[in-house]
Amino acid sequence: MRKLLLLFFMMMITAVFGQEKMKLVSGDFGVLKDQSVVNVELKFENVLFMKENITEAQYLENRKKQVLDNPKRGEAAWKEWSEEWEKYKKEDYIDRLLKGLNASSKQISFKKETPAKYTLILNTKWVFPGWHAGLIAMPTAMSGDIQLVETENPSVVLATVELNKYDRFSGMDVTVMEYGRLAAAYESIGKVLSRQIKRNLK
């Protein structure tokens, strides 16, 4: 019962403060008022991890050691984990971001690799992957920025949204592995951003 109460408390804290960790710092989304499709890109390059700001290569080396040192896992488990990590980076993160963006958007369809006048780019800069321990879990946190640019001329930035250690408590179905928690965070970012864009266009 105590664990369930803690879980509920963490979810409420996230709901109350989540939007404060996503802030429009320049421009606006007014140019999207007459658009039906917006292209979306997600960048996951040169990302720093953990409070120590280690590189992705260092993070993966640490995770490999943890997996291989576990007598119940070993090489096969590490191979499976690393393959899933790469798959999520290439496919699942952007798909979950799109799922969040399109959840409450009726006027605009957000798509990847599509011709559109404007492109929304999420640039991931820092990640705390969180952890999972049965009924208790620590959510991932993410910093970076989201820019709305002209597709043909990306140097023209029309709006910038800052992510400052954005976190959310994901459902139990995605919290076991860190790539699942990251995917859930991207979907949450998409949902909150979509609502912000919707309000901006009224």
Short mmCIF file of C-alpha atoms in Angstrom, two decimals:
data_model
loop_
_atom_site.label_atom_id
_atom_site.label_comp_id
_atom_site.label_asym_id
_atom_site.label_seq_id
_atom_site.Cartn_x
_atom_site.Cartn_y
_atom_site.Cartn_z
CA MET A 1 0.00 0.00 0.00
CA ARG A 2 2.82 2.38 0.87
CA LYS A 3 4.48 1.74 -2.51
CA LEU A 4 1.22 2.43 -4.34
CA LEU A 5 0.78 5.71 -2.47
CA LEU A 6 4.34 6.70 -3.41
CA LEU A 7 3.63 5.82 -7.04
CA PHE A 8 0.48 7.97 -6.99
CA PHE A 9 2.34 10.87 -5.37
CA MET A 10 5.09 10.80 -7.99
CA MET A 11 2.52 10.79 -10.80
CA MET A 12 0.75 13.81 -9.27
CA ILE A 13 4.01 15.73 -8.87
CA THR A 14 4.83 15.09 -12.54
CA ALA A 15 1.38 16.22 -13.65
CA VAL A 16 1.63 19.47 -11.68
CA PHE A 17 5.18 20.48 -12.56
CA GLY A 18 5.75 18.81 -15.94
CA GLN A 19 4.82 21.85 -18.00
CA GLU A 20 7.22 24.12 -16.09
CA LYS A 21 10.04 22.04 -17.52
CA MET A 22 8.99 22.84 -21.10
CA LYS A 23 9.15 26.54 -21.94
CA LEU A 24 8.72 28.58 -25.11
CA VAL A 25 11.79 30.83 -25.11
CA SER A 26 11.49 32.54 -28.49
CA GLY A 27 9.09 33.00 -31.38
CA ASP A 28 5.70 31.31 -31.67
CA PHE A 29 3.85 28.70 -33.72
CA GLY A 30 1.54 31.12 -35.51
CA VAL A 31 2.83 30.15 -38.96
CA LEU A 32 1.27 26.70 -38.52
CA LYS A 33 -2.27 28.10 -38.47
CA ASP A 34 -2.91 27.28 -42.13
CA GLN A 35 -0.75 24.14 -42.29
CA SER A 36 -2.16 20.62 -42.47
CA VAL A 37 1.16 18.72 -42.26
CA VAL A 38 4.38 19.39 -40.32
CA ASN A 39 7.56 17.37 -40.75
CA VAL A 40 9.21 16.10 -37.55
CA GLU A 41 12.82 15.14 -36.83
CA LEU A 42 14.37 13.79 -33.64
CA LYS A 43 18.11 14.14 -33.07
CA PHE A 44 19.91 11.86 -30.62
CA GLU A 45 23.55 12.75 -31.29
CA ASN A 46 26.35 13.67 -28.87
CA VAL A 47 23.91 13.19 -25.99
CA LEU A 48 25.33 13.39 -22.46
CA PHE A 49 24.09 11.00 -19.77
CA MET A 50 23.64 10.96 -16.01
CA LYS A 51 24.58 13.68 -13.52
CA GLU A 52 28.23 13.12 -14.47
CA ASN A 53 27.59 14.13 -18.11
CA ILE A 54 29.23 11.03 -19.56
CA THR A 55 29.08 10.25 -23.27
CA GLU A 56 26.78 7.66 -24.81
CA ALA A 57 29.78 5.37 -25.40
CA GLN A 58 30.69 5.56 -21.70
CA TYR A 59 27.10 4.97 -20.66
CA LEU A 60 26.83 1.91 -22.89
CA GLU A 61 30.11 0.54 -21.57
CA ASN A 62 28.82 0.88 -18.01
CA ARG A 63 25.53 -0.82 -18.92
CA LYS A 64 27.41 -3.64 -20.66
CA LYS A 65 29.44 -4.27 -17.52
CA GLN A 66 26.28 -4.33 -15.39
CA VAL A 67 24.62 -6.86 -17.68
CA LEU A 68 27.67 -9.11 -18.03
CA ASP A 69 28.36 -9.04 -14.29
CA ASN A 70 24.86 -10.38 -13.64
CA PRO A 71 25.13 -14.21 -13.51
CA LYS A 72 21.53 -14.55 -14.68
CA ARG A 73 22.16 -12.63 -17.88
CA GLY A 74 25.43 -12.63 -19.88
CA GLU A 75 26.43 -12.09 -23.53
CA ALA A 76 23.06 -13.07 -25.03
CA ALA A 77 21.23 -10.62 -22.78
CA TRP A 78 23.66 -7.84 -23.64
CA LYS A 79 23.26 -8.52 -27.38
CA GLU A 80 19.49 -8.29 -27.02
CA TRP A 81 19.71 -5.11 -24.92
CA SER A 82 22.10 -3.32 -27.29
CA GLU A 83 20.01 -4.24 -30.35
CA GLU A 84 16.89 -2.85 -28.67
CA TRP A 85 18.78 0.33 -27.73
CA GLU A 86 19.71 0.96 -31.36
CA LYS A 87 16.22 0.10 -32.62
CA TYR A 88 14.59 2.52 -30.20
CA LYS A 89 16.99 5.28 -31.24
CA LYS A 90 16.27 4.77 -34.94
CA GLU A 91 12.53 4.03 -34.85
CA ASP A 92 10.66 3.98 -31.56
CA TYR A 93 11.65 7.38 -30.14
CA ILE A 94 10.45 9.32 -33.18
CA ASP A 95 7.33 7.15 -33.46
CA ARG A 96 6.40 7.77 -29.83
CA LEU A 97 7.07 11.51 -30.23
CA LEU A 98 4.71 11.53 -33.22
CA LYS A 99 2.12 9.57 -31.28
CA GLY A 100 2.18 12.24 -28.59
CA LEU A 101 2.07 15.14 -31.06
CA ASN A 102 -0.90 13.68 -32.92
CA ALA A 103 -2.83 12.64 -29.80
CA SER A 104 -4.74 15.92 -29.50
CA SER A 105 -4.01 17.55 -32.85
CA LYS A 106 -6.93 17.62 -35.28
CA GLN A 107 -5.88 20.47 -37.55
CA ILE A 108 -2.25 19.44 -38.10
CA SER A 109 -0.80 16.03 -38.89
CA PHE A 110 2.75 15.56 -37.61
CA LYS A 111 4.78 13.10 -39.70
CA LYS A 112 8.37 11.99 -40.22
CA GLU A 113 10.21 12.18 -43.52
CA THR A 114 7.39 14.03 -45.24
CA PRO A 115 7.46 17.07 -47.53
CA ALA A 116 6.13 20.04 -45.60
CA LYS A 117 6.78 23.77 -45.43
CA TYR A 118 7.85 23.56 -41.79
CA THR A 119 9.87 21.08 -39.73
CA LEU A 120 9.80 20.53 -35.98
CA ILE A 121 13.22 19.37 -34.69
CA LEU A 122 13.74 17.90 -31.22
CA ASN A 123 17.43 18.00 -30.31
CA THR A 124 18.20 15.76 -27.31
CA LYS A 125 21.19 17.07 -25.34
CA TRP A 126 21.11 15.36 -21.93
CA VAL A 127 19.41 12.30 -20.45
CA PHE A 128 19.01 10.77 -17.01
CA PRO A 129 17.59 7.30 -17.84
CA GLY A 130 15.98 6.72 -14.45
CA TRP A 131 15.58 3.27 -12.90
CA HIS A 132 13.01 0.57 -12.21
CA ALA A 133 12.59 -1.51 -9.06
CA GLY A 134 9.33 -3.39 -9.00
CA LEU A 135 6.46 -1.06 -8.04
CA ILE A 136 8.80 1.89 -7.60
CA ALA A 137 10.51 3.64 -10.50
CA MET A 138 12.48 6.83 -11.08
CA PRO A 139 11.39 8.57 -14.29
CA THR A 140 13.78 9.59 -17.00
CA ALA A 141 14.71 13.27 -17.27
CA MET A 142 15.64 14.99 -20.49
CA SER A 143 17.10 18.33 -21.55
CA GLY A 144 17.39 19.81 -25.01
CA ASP A 145 15.41 22.05 -27.31
CA ILE A 146 12.67 21.90 -29.91
CA GLN A 147 12.84 24.23 -32.90
CA LEU A 148 10.30 25.03 -35.58
CA VAL A 149 12.20 25.84 -38.79
CA GLU A 150 11.58 26.34 -42.47
CA THR A 151 12.19 22.96 -44.10
CA GLU A 152 13.97 24.43 -47.12
CA ASN A 153 15.99 26.85 -45.00
CA PRO A 154 16.60 25.37 -41.50
CA SER A 155 18.59 28.43 -40.43
CA VAL A 156 15.28 30.29 -40.22
CA VAL A 157 14.07 29.43 -36.71
CA LEU A 158 10.47 30.45 -36.05
CA ALA A 159 10.08 29.12 -32.51
CA THR A 160 12.27 27.54 -29.85
CA VAL A 161 11.06 25.49 -26.89
CA GLU A 162 13.49 24.62 -24.11
CA LEU A 163 13.39 21.31 -22.26
CA ASN A 164 14.90 21.62 -18.79
CA LYS A 165 15.20 18.18 -17.18
CA TYR A 166 11.73 17.34 -18.43
CA ASP A 167 10.46 14.18 -16.74
CA ARG A 168 7.30 12.16 -16.52
CA PHE A 169 6.32 8.98 -14.69
CA SER A 170 5.70 6.37 -17.37
CA GLY A 171 3.34 3.43 -17.18
CA MET A 172 4.58 0.17 -15.73
CA ASP A 173 4.57 -1.44 -19.18
CA VAL A 174 7.53 0.67 -20.35
CA THR A 175 9.60 1.31 -17.24
CA VAL A 176 11.70 -1.85 -16.97
CA MET A 177 14.34 -0.83 -19.52
CA GLU A 178 15.65 2.69 -19.96
CA TYR A 179 14.88 2.80 -23.68
CA GLY A 180 11.23 2.20 -22.78
CA ARG A 181 11.28 5.04 -20.27
CA LEU A 182 12.88 7.34 -22.85
CA ALA A 183 10.22 6.41 -25.41
CA ALA A 184 7.50 7.24 -22.88
CA ALA A 185 9.14 10.60 -22.17
CA TYR A 186 9.21 11.46 -25.88
CA GLU A 187 5.50 10.64 -26.16
CA SER A 188 4.80 12.85 -23.14
CA ILE A 189 6.82 15.70 -24.65
CA GLY A 190 4.80 15.35 -27.85
CA LYS A 191 1.48 15.53 -25.99
CA VAL A 192 2.41 18.61 -23.95
CA LEU A 193 3.94 20.39 -26.95
CA SER A 194 0.89 19.63 -29.09
CA ARG A 195 -1.37 21.25 -26.50
CA GLN A 196 0.92 24.28 -26.36
CA ILE A 197 0.85 24.64 -30.16
CA LYS A 198 -2.94 24.26 -30.15
CA ARG A 199 -3.30 27.10 -27.62
CA ASN A 200 -0.88 29.24 -29.66
CA LEU A 201 -3.03 28.88 -32.79
CA LYS A 202 -6.32 30.04 -31.21
#
